[in-house]
C-alpha positions as a printed NumPy array, in Angstrom:
array([[-18.565,  20.396, -74.779],
       [-18.865,  18.229, -71.675],
       [-15.288,  19.063, -70.662],
       [-16.   ,  22.825, -70.934],
       [-19.104,  22.507, -68.779],
       [-17.138,  20.467, -66.255],
       [-14.39 ,  23.092, -66.011],
       [-16.921,  25.882, -65.593],
       [-18.738,  23.904, -62.905],
       [-15.523,  23.247, -60.993],
       [-14.606,  26.946, -61.244],
       [-17.991,  27.992, -59.861],
       [-17.761,  25.46 , -57.026],
       [-14.305,  26.759, -56.115],
       [-15.539,  30.369, -55.981],
       [-18.562,  29.397, -53.901],
       [-16.424,  27.401, -51.458],
       [-14.024,  30.327, -51.031],
       [-16.915,  32.659, -50.329],
       [-18.384,  30.242, -47.812],
       [-15.027,  29.968, -46.007],
       [-14.27 ,  33.68 , -45.881],
       [-17.781,  35.084, -45.255],
       [-18.375,  33.69 , -41.73 ],
       [-14.938,  34.77 , -40.523],
       [-15.272,  38.305, -41.887],
       [-18.752,  38.577, -40.479],
       [-17.531,  37.256, -37.115],
       [-14.724,  39.817, -36.97 ],
       [-17.026,  42.706, -37.883],
       [-19.846,  41.755, -35.565],
       [-17.836,  40.613, -32.531],
       [-18.167,  43.981, -30.773],
       [-21.925,  44.101, -31.245],
       [-22.246,  40.5  , -30.022],
       [-20.311,  41.298, -26.855],
       [-22.459,  44.374, -26.206],
       [-25.669,  42.413, -26.782],
       [-24.555,  39.612, -24.459],
       [-23.637,  42.122, -21.76 ],
       [-27.011,  43.874, -22.001],
       [-28.885,  40.559, -21.812],
       [-27.012,  39.596, -18.624],
       [-27.659,  43.027, -17.12 ],
       [-31.393,  42.862, -17.889],
       [-31.632,  39.364, -16.417],
       [-29.961,  40.489, -13.193],
       [-32.172,  43.581, -12.911],
       [-35.306,  41.577, -13.654],
       [-34.458,  38.953, -11.06 ],
       [-33.791,  41.625,  -8.473],
       [-37.146,  43.258,  -9.225],
       [-39.017,  39.981,  -8.787],
       [-37.589,  39.446,  -5.307],
       [-37.881,  43.091,  -4.208],
       [-39.836,  43.552,  -1.007],
       [-40.683,  46.469,   1.219],
       [-37.845,  46.974,   3.708],
       [-37.344,  49.287,   6.654],
       [-34.578,  51.122,   4.791],
       [-36.957,  51.856,   1.883],
       [-39.583,  53.234,   4.276],
       [-37.03 ,  55.411,   6.121],
       [-35.633,  56.637,   2.807],
       [-39.005,  57.89 ,   1.529],
       [-41.607,  58.028,   4.339],
       [-44.068,  60.101,   2.309],
       [-44.324,  57.402,  -0.352],
       [-45.587,  54.84 ,   2.162],
       [-47.719,  57.151,   4.314],
       [-51.166,  55.649,   4.849],
       [-50.191,  52.411,   3.116],
       [-50.305,  48.953,   4.637],
       [-46.865,  47.352,   4.551],
       [-45.241,  44.232,   5.934],
       [-41.752,  44.478,   7.402],
       [-39.489,  41.852,   8.849],
       [-36.839,  42.282,  11.499],
       [-35.676,  41.69 ,  15.043],
       [-37.253,  43.376,  18.058],
       [-34.353,  45.453,  19.381],
       [-35.864,  47.12 ,  22.452],
       [-39.025,  48.447,  24.076],
       [-39.726,  52.175,  24.374],
       [-41.531,  53.439,  27.463],
       [-44.76 ,  55.19 ,  26.447],
       [-45.732,  56.574,  29.855],
       [-48.256,  55.371,  32.434],
       [-51.378,  57.059,  31.095],
       [-51.734,  55.215,  27.777],
       [-52.42 ,  51.7  ,  26.61 ],
       [-50.21 ,  52.123,  23.569],
       [-46.855,  50.355,  23.717],
       [-43.859,  51.154,  21.557],
       [-41.03 ,  48.932,  20.425],
       [-38.159,  49.229,  17.973],
       [-37.772,  46.68 ,  15.176],
       [-34.439,  46.458,  13.328],
       [-33.64 ,  44.722,  10.038],
       [-30.41 ,  42.987,   8.98 ],
       [-28.962,  46.235,   7.589],
       [-29.302,  48.014,  10.954],
       [-32.243,  50.22 ,   9.911],
       [-34.809,  50.833,  12.663],
       [-38.489,  51.81 ,  12.782],
       [-40.735,  52.465,  15.78 ],
       [-43.877,  50.329,  15.979],
       [-46.94 ,  51.047,  18.119],
       [-49.246,  48.334,  19.428],
       [-52.167,  48.046,  21.82 ],
       [-51.225,  44.46 ,  22.628],
       [-48.434,  43.134,  24.775],
       [-45.171,  44.131,  23.061],
       [-43.159,  41.278,  21.516],
       [-40.145,  39.87 ,  23.309],
       [-36.792,  41.423,  22.489],
       [-34.295,  39.428,  20.448],
       [-36.974,  37.528,  18.542],
       [-37.586,  37.909,  14.809],
       [-41.058,  38.983,  13.676],
       [-43.032,  39.816,  10.565],
       [-45.17 ,  42.867,  11.348],
       [-48.037,  44.198,   9.21 ],
       [-49.411,  47.673,   9.723],
       [-50.048,  51.173,   8.381],
       [-47.264,  53.726,   8.022],
       [-47.883,  57.106,   9.669],
       [-45.576,  60.12 ,   9.997],
       [-44.731,  61.395,  13.486],
       [-45.67 ,  65.101,  13.794],
       [-42.717,  65.683,  16.104],
       [-39.676,  64.256,  14.308],
       [-41.209,  63.555,  10.854],
       [-40.087,  59.944,  11.086],
       [-42.235,  56.977,   9.989],
       [-44.159,  55.043,  12.645],
       [-45.681,  51.596,  12.027],
       [-49.212,  51.265,  13.465],
       [-49.297,  47.515,  14.09 ],
       [-52.259,  45.489,  12.791],
       [-50.843,  42.01 ,  13.191],
       [-47.544,  40.263,  13.769],
       [-46.195,  36.738,  13.557],
       [-43.076,  35.33 ,  15.12 ],
       [-40.516,  33.888,  12.72 ],
       [-37.888,  32.799,  15.207],
       [-37.404,  33.216,  18.918],
       [-34.226,  34.633,  20.38 ],
       [-32.812,  31.141,  21.108],
       [-33.689,  29.809,  17.643],
       [-32.13 ,  32.844,  15.996],
       [-28.829,  32.223,  17.786],
       [-28.768,  28.534,  16.771],
       [-29.577,  29.375,  13.134],
       [-26.922,  32.083,  12.824],
       [-24.131,  29.564,  12.114],
       [-26.11 ,  27.774,   9.404],
       [-27.138,  31.085,   7.796],
       [-23.501,  32.149,   7.739],
       [-22.484,  28.958,   5.947],
       [-25.284,  29.361,   3.419],
       [-24.229,  32.949,   2.85 ],
       [-20.656,  31.901,   2.111],
       [-21.925,  29.226,  -0.287],
       [-24.033,  31.756,  -2.206],
       [-21.155,  34.228,  -2.387],
       [-18.873,  31.488,  -3.75 ],
       [-21.335,  30.674,  -6.546],
       [-21.626,  34.338,  -7.519],
       [-17.836,  34.745,  -7.514],
       [-17.341,  31.72 ,  -9.765],
       [-20.019,  32.956, -12.171],
       [-18.548,  36.452, -12.235],
       [-14.981,  35.237, -12.813],
       [-16.115,  32.92 , -15.603],
       [-18.005,  35.725, -17.309],
       [-14.974,  38.009, -16.988],
       [-12.657,  35.379, -18.51 ],
       [-14.992,  34.963, -21.509],
       [-15.095,  38.726, -22.084],
       [-11.277,  38.992, -21.89 ],
       [-10.767,  36.112, -24.344],
       [-13.237,  37.589, -26.831],
       [-11.577,  40.998, -26.539],
       [ -8.079,  39.637, -27.232],
       [ -9.378,  37.591, -30.156],
       [-10.909,  40.717, -31.647],
       [ -7.789,  42.8  , -30.944],
       [ -5.508,  40.235, -32.627],
       [ -7.61 ,  40.483, -35.796],
       [ -7.261,  44.271, -35.821],
       [ -3.449,  44.079, -35.552],
       [ -3.241,  42.421, -38.985],
       [ -4.81 ,  45.467, -40.674],
       [ -2.616,  48.506, -41.554],
       [ -3.235,  51.453, -39.266],
       [ -3.993,  54.783, -41.015],
       [ -2.244,  58.023, -40.094],
       [ -5.397,  59.511, -38.561],
       [ -5.135,  57.648, -35.234],
       [ -1.848,  59.492, -34.537],
       [ -3.767,  62.754, -34.551],
       [ -6.505,  61.141, -32.525],
       [ -3.918,  59.999, -30.001],
       [ -2.665,  63.563, -29.656],
       [ -6.194,  64.749, -29.146],
       [ -6.756,  62.042, -26.566],
       [ -3.637,  63.119, -24.697],
       [ -4.873,  66.694, -24.713],
       [ -8.287,  65.531, -23.511],
       [ -6.626,  63.538, -20.731],
       [ -4.655,  66.594, -19.656],
       [ -7.842,  68.675, -19.768],
       [ -9.7  ,  66.079, -17.719],
       [ -6.856,  65.962, -15.221],
       [ -6.853,  69.714, -14.762],
       [-10.624,  69.736, -14.426],
       [-10.47 ,  67.018, -11.791],
       [ -7.876,  68.935,  -9.819],
       [-10.043,  72.047,  -9.871],
       [-13.064,  70.009,  -8.79 ],
       [-11.126,  68.556,  -5.865],
       [-10.12 ,  72.021,  -4.796],
       [-13.718,  73.201,  -4.844],
       [-14.831,  70.252,  -2.803],
       [-12.225,  70.918,  -0.17 ],
       [-13.214,  74.579,  -0.049],
       [-16.875,  73.696,   0.359],
       [-16.41 ,  70.856,   2.838],
       [-18.41 ,  70.243,   5.953],
       [-18.269,  72.987,   8.597],
       [-16.358,  72.501,  11.781],
       [-18.454,  70.777,  14.487],
       [-18.182,  73.821,  16.746],
       [-20.223,  75.795,  14.229],
       [-23.197,  73.517,  14.833],
       [-23.049,  73.563,  18.622],
       [-24.731,  75.99 ,  20.99 ],
       [-22.063,  77.896,  22.85 ],
       [-22.362,  78.09 ,  26.624],
       [-21.788,  81.311,  28.51 ],
       [-18.21 ,  81.605,  29.778],
       [-16.266,  84.034,  31.921],
       [-13.348,  84.152,  29.459],
       [-12.41 ,  87.658,  28.32 ],
       [-11.139,  86.42 ,  24.953],
       [-14.54 ,  85.554,  23.478],
       [-14.549,  86.244,  19.739],
       [-17.266,  88.063,  17.845],
       [-18.355,  84.781,  16.221],
       [-18.949,  83.212,  19.64 ],
       [-21.003,  86.215,  20.746],
       [-23.307,  85.719,  17.762],
       [-24.419,  82.255,  18.918],
       [-28.07 ,  81.303,  19.461],
       [-29.861,  83.067,  22.278],
       [-32.891,  80.81 ,  22.708],
       [-31.073,  78.651,  25.287],
       [-28.68 ,  79.798,  28.01 ],
       [-26.506,  77.75 ,  30.323],
       [-23.214,  78.272,  32.133],
       [-20.052,  76.358,  31.358],
       [-19.579,  73.595,  33.976],
       [-16.487,  73.471,  36.207],
       [-13.539,  71.592,  34.75 ],
       [-13.871,  68.928,  37.447],
       [-17.439,  68.039,  36.416],
       [-18.115,  65.282,  33.894],
       [-20.695,  65.647,  31.157],
       [-23.883,  63.597,  31.202],
       [-23.575,  60.733,  28.664],
       [-24.991,  61.728,  25.29 ],
       [-26.07 ,  65.096,  23.909],
       [-29.216,  67.123,  23.231],
       [-30.037,  68.276,  19.693],
       [-32.628,  70.991,  18.933],
       [-35.005,  69.34 ,  16.435],
       [-37.282,  72.328,  15.696],
       [-37.233,  76.104,  15.986],
       [-34.749,  78.851,  15.112],
       [-31.798,  76.812,  16.428],
       [-32.723,  73.579,  14.633],
       [-29.753,  71.247,  14.272],
       [-27.733,  72.793,  17.095],
       [-26.425,  70.373,  19.708],
       [-24.915,  70.7  ,  23.17 ],
       [-23.797,  68.676,  26.164],
       [-24.686,  69.232,  29.821],
       [-23.371,  68.438,  33.286],
       [-25.533,  67.847,  36.37 ],
       [-25.118,  68.862,  39.992],
       [-24.689,  65.977,  42.446],
       [-27.781,  65.111,  44.537],
       [-28.908,  61.987,  46.436],
       [-31.174,  61.239,  43.458],
       [-28.276,  61.52 ,  40.984],
       [-26.668,  64.241,  38.871],
       [-29.546,  66.617,  38.07 ],
       [-29.967,  69.191,  35.279],
       [-33.052,  71.445,  35.457],
       [-34.867,  72.911,  32.423],
       [-37.189,  75.931,  32.438],
       [-37.606,  79.679,  32.007],
       [-36.363,  80.443,  35.535],
       [-33.016,  82.163,  35.924],
       [-30.638,  80.298,  38.235],
       [-27.571,  81.987,  39.69 ],
       [-24.728,  80.77 ,  41.849],
       [-23.205,  77.316,  42.09 ],
       [-26.184,  75.588,  40.424],
       [-26.178,  77.803,  37.316],
       [-24.106,  75.339,  35.244],
       [-26.724,  72.59 ,  35.843],
       [-29.682,  74.616,  34.521],
       [-30.857,  75.158,  30.931],
       [-32.652,  78.519,  30.82 ],
       [-35.175,  78.918,  27.992],
       [-35.599,  82.381,  26.481],
       [-38.759,  84.355,  25.742],
       [-39.235,  82.318,  22.554],
       [-40.685,  79.474,  24.627],
       [-43.672,  81.104,  26.386],
       [-45.58 ,  77.861,  27.039],
       [-42.824,  76.372,  29.198],
       [-42.925,  76.553,  33.012],
       [-40.24 ,  78.194,  35.098],
       [-39.193,  74.727,  36.204],
       [-40.43 ,  72.408,  33.459],
       [-38.38 ,  69.218,  33.749],
       [-35.242,  67.576,  35.106],
       [-32.653,  65.342,  33.464],
       [-31.258,  62.893,  36.023],
       [-28.106,  60.814,  35.534],
       [-27.838,  57.609,  37.555],
       [-24.556,  56.008,  36.437],
       [-25.195,  55.177,  32.758],
       [-28.985,  55.527,  33.03 ],
       [-30.467,  58.866,  31.912],
       [-33.946,  59.764,  33.185],
       [-36.345,  62.611,  32.322],
       [-38.684,  63.857,  35.066],
       [-41.679,  66.164,  34.528],
       [-41.739,  68.823,  37.276],
       [-44.447,  71.055,  35.75 ],
       [-48.078,  70.888,  36.828],
       [-49.41 ,  73.208,  34.108],
       [-47.437,  72.655,  30.905],
       [-46.993,  69.181,  29.392],
       [-43.726,  67.332,  28.888],
       [-44.058,  64.919,  25.96 ],
       [-41.706,  62.024,  25.115],
       [-42.128,  60.316,  21.736],
       [-45.668,  61.713,  21.457],
       [-46.817,  60.538,  24.899],
       [-47.498,  62.848,  27.865],
       [-45.295,  62.326,  30.911],
       [-47.364,  62.775,  34.106],
       [-46.207,  65.304,  36.699],
       [-43.606,  63.881,  39.07 ],
       [-42.994,  60.751,  37.003],
       [-39.794,  59.783,  35.191],
       [-38.979,  57.913,  31.994],
       [-35.652,  56.474,  30.85 ],
       [-34.251,  58.203,  27.775],
       [-33.059,  56.068,  24.884],
       [-31.031,  57.032,  21.841],
       [-33.241,  58.996,  19.415],
       [-36.044,  59.821,  21.883],
       [-37.902,  63.065,  21.118],
       [-38.664,  65.473,  23.994],
       [-41.195,  68.281,  23.564],
       [-41.791,  71.104,  26.055],
       [-44.029,  73.788,  24.584],
       [-42.385,  75.108,  21.427],
       [-39.076,  73.43 ,  22.29 ],
       [-38.293,  70.115,  20.58 ],
       [-35.167,  68.211,  21.652],
       [-33.71 ,  64.906,  20.489],
       [-31.54 ,  62.882,  22.869],
       [-28.589,  61.156,  21.18 ],
       [-26.441,  58.648,  23.024],
       [-22.701,  58.523,  22.366]])
């Protein structure tokens, strides 16, 4: 009786031990894919959560969605790139602050503008410019983080720290990738020991057909993209009047709100270009050439009609712009410096929202907005 009980006990222990040895391995093989997916999702959520904790308002975020931040008080950090002349009849000063990504925003202050090249933290309210619909930071307070000299001395140390951080991320990423590859091959080697059914052969055929279908679809998509690509630059430029007799019908259908003659071939264009920012010809751009004078190469703007040798250096505004004087303003080139002079005593010439007094000049910078009556121009430097 005791021997029978002993044999039965040993048999039960043997069965239990076999189950204990085979169950974890089978469970590991079945659940390896779900474990890998869970681990990947956990890492992804940790990265996203960490990024959200350190997220701060940046100039690029404000420029990307100005309406979201309109009327809100924000704090931005960046380097003072340059000062913008606001005219002589206002106490408001403008300066451009740029972040590490190269994004810029114009800030307005009633104090002395900060020195260029220094790094500042500026707090203020975001407003939208009525002229170019770009965000403007109304400064409330600012604090200097580093002067121009300190920023230069710290650049080397920041570069070394950046390389150190990148190295840590690379090591972490490579280690994670190695773990994923090892787990995948371990799982794949387990699957090779199982007999493959006949169904995957049909699935493989279907996959090949799907690949061919995807390839043909991709080729068609590429063709559509090439057919609907960006228009030629000449389609977005205002065409000047020319004496050529071979003018096509497309050229004759160009905008008629601005008129100017083609300059002689010996004349050089003024650096930069003018882009119409509002009105029926919005988005159109053109280049100009000035006539030599003791003051510099001068281009006049107004509703007056100029004939003769000075016609190429005059931008004639059509009847669309009724609140512009016959001689409204002048663009003056002095070497690489471009100036705008207000020559009208009745109608205002506005630069970046500030009136330019009659007879006074202001230096044009890249992105400056010029308004003369209904005409809105943006100066872009090459």
